[in-house]
mmCIF file of C-alpha atoms in Angstrom:
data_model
loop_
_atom_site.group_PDB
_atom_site.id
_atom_site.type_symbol
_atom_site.label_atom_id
_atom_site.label_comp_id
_atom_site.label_asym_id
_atom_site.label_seq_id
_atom_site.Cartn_x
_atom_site.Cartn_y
_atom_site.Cartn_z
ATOM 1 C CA UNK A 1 -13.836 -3.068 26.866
ATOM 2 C CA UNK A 2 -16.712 -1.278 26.031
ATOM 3 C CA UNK A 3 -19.643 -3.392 23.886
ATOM 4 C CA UNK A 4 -20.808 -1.395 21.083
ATOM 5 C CA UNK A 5 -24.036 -1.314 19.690
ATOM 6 C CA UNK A 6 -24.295 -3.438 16.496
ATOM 7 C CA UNK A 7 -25.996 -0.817 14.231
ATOM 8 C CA UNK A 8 -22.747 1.051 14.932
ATOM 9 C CA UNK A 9 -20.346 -1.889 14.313
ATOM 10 C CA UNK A 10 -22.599 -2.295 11.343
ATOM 11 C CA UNK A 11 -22.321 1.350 10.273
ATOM 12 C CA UNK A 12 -18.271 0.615 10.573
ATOM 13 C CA UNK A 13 -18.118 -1.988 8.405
ATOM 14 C CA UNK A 14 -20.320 -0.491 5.666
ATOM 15 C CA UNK A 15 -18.599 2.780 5.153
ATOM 16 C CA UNK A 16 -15.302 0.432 5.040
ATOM 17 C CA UNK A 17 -17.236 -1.722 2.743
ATOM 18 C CA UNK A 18 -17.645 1.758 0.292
ATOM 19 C CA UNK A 19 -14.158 2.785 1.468
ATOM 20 C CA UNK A 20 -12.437 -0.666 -0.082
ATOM 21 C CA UNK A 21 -15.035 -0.823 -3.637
ATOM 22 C CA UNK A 22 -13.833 2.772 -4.397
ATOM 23 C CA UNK A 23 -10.097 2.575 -3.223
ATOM 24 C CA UNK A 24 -10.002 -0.464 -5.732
ATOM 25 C CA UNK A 25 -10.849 1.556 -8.139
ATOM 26 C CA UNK A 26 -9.092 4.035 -8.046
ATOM 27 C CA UNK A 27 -5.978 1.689 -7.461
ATOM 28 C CA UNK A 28 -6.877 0.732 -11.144
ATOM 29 C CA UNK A 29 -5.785 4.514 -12.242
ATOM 30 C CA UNK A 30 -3.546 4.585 -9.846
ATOM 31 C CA UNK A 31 -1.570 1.689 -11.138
ATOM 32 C CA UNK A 32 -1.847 2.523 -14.322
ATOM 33 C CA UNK A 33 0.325 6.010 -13.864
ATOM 34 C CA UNK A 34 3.094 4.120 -12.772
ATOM 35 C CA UNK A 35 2.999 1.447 -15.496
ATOM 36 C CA UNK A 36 0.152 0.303 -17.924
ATOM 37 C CA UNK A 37 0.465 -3.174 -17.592
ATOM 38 C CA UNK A 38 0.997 -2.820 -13.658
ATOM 39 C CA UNK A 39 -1.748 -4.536 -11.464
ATOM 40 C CA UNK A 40 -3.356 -2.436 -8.821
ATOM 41 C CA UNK A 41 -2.378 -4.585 -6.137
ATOM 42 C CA UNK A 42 1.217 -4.166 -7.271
ATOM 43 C CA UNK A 43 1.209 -0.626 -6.166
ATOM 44 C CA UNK A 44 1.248 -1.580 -2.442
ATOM 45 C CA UNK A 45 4.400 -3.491 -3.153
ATOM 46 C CA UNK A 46 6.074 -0.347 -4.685
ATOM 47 C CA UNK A 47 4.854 1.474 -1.359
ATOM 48 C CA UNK A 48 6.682 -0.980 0.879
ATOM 49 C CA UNK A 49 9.768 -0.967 -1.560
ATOM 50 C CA UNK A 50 9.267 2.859 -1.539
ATOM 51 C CA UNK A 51 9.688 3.334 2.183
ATOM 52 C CA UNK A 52 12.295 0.129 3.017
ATOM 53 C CA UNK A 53 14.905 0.972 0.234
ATOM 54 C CA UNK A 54 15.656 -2.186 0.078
ATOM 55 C CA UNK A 55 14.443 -5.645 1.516
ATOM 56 C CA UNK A 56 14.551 -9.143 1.670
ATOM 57 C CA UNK A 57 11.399 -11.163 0.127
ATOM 58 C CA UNK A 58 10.930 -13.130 3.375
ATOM 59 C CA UNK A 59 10.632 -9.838 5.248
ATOM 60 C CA UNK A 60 8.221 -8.145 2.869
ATOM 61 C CA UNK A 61 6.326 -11.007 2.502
ATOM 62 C CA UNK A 62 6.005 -11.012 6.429
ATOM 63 C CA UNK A 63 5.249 -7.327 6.305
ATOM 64 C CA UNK A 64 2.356 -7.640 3.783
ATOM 65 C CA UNK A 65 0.922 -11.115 5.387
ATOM 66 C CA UNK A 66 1.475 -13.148 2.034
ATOM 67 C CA UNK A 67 3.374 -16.223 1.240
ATOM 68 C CA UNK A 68 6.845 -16.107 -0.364
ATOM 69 C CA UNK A 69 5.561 -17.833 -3.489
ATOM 70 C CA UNK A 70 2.659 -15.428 -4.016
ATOM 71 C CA UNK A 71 4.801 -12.451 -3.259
ATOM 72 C CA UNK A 72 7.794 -13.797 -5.988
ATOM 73 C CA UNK A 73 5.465 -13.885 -8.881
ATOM 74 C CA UNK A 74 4.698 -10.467 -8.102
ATOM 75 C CA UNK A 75 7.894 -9.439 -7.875
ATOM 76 C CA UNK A 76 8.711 -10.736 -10.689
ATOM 77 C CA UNK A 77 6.107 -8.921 -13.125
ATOM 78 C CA UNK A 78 7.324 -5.956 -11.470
ATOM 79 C CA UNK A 79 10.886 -6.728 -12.266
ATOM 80 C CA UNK A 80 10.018 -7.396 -15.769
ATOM 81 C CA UNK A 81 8.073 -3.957 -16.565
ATOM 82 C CA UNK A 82 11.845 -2.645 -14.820
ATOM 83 C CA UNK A 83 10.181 -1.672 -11.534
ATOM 84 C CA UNK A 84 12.239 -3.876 -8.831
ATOM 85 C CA UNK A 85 15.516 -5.328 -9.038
ATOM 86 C CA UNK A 86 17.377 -8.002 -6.597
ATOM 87 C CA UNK A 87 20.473 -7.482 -5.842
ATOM 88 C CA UNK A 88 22.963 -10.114 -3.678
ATOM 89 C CA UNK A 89 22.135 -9.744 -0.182
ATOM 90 C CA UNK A 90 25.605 -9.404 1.271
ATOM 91 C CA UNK A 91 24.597 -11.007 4.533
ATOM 92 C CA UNK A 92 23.825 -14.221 3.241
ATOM 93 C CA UNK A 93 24.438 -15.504 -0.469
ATOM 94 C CA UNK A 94 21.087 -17.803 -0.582
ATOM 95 C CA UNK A 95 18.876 -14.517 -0.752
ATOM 96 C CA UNK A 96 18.569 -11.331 -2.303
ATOM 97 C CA UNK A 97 17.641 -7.277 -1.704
ATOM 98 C CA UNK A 98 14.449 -6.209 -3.483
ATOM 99 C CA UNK A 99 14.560 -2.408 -4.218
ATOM 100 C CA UNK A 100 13.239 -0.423 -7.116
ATOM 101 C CA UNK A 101 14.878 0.442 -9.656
ATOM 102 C CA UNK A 102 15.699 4.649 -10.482
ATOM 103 C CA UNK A 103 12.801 4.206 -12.842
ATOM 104 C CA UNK A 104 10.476 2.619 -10.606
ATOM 105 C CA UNK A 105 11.450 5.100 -7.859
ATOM 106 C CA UNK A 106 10.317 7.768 -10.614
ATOM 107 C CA UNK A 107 6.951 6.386 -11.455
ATOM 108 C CA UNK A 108 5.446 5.542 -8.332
ATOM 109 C CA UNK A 109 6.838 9.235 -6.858
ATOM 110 C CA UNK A 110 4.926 10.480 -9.953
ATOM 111 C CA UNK A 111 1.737 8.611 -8.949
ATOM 112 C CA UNK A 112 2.261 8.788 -5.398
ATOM 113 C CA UNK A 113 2.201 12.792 -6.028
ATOM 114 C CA UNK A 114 -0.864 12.338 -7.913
ATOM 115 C CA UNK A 115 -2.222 10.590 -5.279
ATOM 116 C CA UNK A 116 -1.447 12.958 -2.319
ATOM 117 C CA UNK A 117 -2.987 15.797 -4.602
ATOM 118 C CA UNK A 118 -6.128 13.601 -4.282
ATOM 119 C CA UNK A 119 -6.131 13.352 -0.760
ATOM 120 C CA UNK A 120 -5.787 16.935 -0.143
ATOM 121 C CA UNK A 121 -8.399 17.703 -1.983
ATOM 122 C CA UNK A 122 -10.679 14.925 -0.559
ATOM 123 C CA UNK A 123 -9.719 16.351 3.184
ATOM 124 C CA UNK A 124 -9.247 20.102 1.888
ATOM 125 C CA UNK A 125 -12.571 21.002 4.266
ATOM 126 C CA UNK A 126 -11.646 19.346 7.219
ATOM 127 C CA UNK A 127 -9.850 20.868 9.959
ATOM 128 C CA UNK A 128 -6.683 19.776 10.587
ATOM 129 C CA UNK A 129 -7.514 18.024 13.832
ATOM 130 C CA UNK A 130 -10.063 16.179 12.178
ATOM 131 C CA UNK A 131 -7.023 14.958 9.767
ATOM 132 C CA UNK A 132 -4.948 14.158 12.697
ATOM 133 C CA UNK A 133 -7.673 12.394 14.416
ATOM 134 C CA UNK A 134 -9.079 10.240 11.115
ATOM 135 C CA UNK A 135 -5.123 9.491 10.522
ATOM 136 C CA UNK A 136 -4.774 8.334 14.389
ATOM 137 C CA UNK A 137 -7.815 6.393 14.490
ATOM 138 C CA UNK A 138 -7.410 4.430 11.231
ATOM 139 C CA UNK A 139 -3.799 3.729 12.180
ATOM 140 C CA UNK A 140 -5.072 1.985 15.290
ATOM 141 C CA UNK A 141 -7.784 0.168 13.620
ATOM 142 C CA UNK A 142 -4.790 -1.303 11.095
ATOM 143 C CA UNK A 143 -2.543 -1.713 13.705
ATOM 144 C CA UNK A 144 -4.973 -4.434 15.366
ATOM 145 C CA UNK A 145 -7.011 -5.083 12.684
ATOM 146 C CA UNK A 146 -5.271 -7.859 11.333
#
């Protein structure tokens, strides 16, 4: 493995430094399509819902990297605004099958639309290799990231 220069590992973690302060905030609007009283970190859960259909807690808690108990009091919030729903997992009668609900589904496709729009304009410029590339590349840093 190649050593790299710590002005550029430096450079790296600044620009993700300005990447993370500005996605929060925009997670703040973000959230706030889907649901007023829906926390911004809550909108990753709907993503994972979104894309699994339905899941057991223990497996999106290992998905996300958070503990069960963490992950269940989120849940729950979004359950009460009528996000997420449980239903019986038929596999085994201790757990349950977290999905969102129609009108969950509905909001965060709304936002997640709104969203998308954003990106494409952000990236509207760049070529599409460059698009392929920056996706590629930032998929491999996440994939070994953490």
């Amino acid at each position: 493995m190649d050593e790299h220069p710590p002005e550029t590992v430096r450079a790296v973690e600044h620009e993700l430094t300005a990447l993370l302060r500005r996605s929060r905030a925009v997670s703040w609007d973000i959230a706030r399509e889907v649901h007023p009283n829906l926390e911004p970190n809550a909108y990753g859960l709907l993503l994972w819902l979104r894309r699994s259909g339905s899941i057991r807690l223990t497996d999106l808690a290992g998905r996300l990297g958070i503990g069960k108990g963490t992950l269940s009091r989120q849940i729950n919030g979004l359950e009460t605004i009528g996000l997420v729903r449980r239903d019986p997992d038929p596999t085994d009668r201790r757990a349950s099958q977290l999905s969102l609900t129609e009108e969950g589904q509905r909001r965060f496709d709304t936002a997640s639309a709104a969203r998308l729009e954003r990106f494409r304009e952000t990236l509207s410029t760049w070529s599409g290799q460059d698009v392929e590339t920056f996706a590629r590349l930032l998929n491999r840093f996440n994939e070994t990231y953490f």
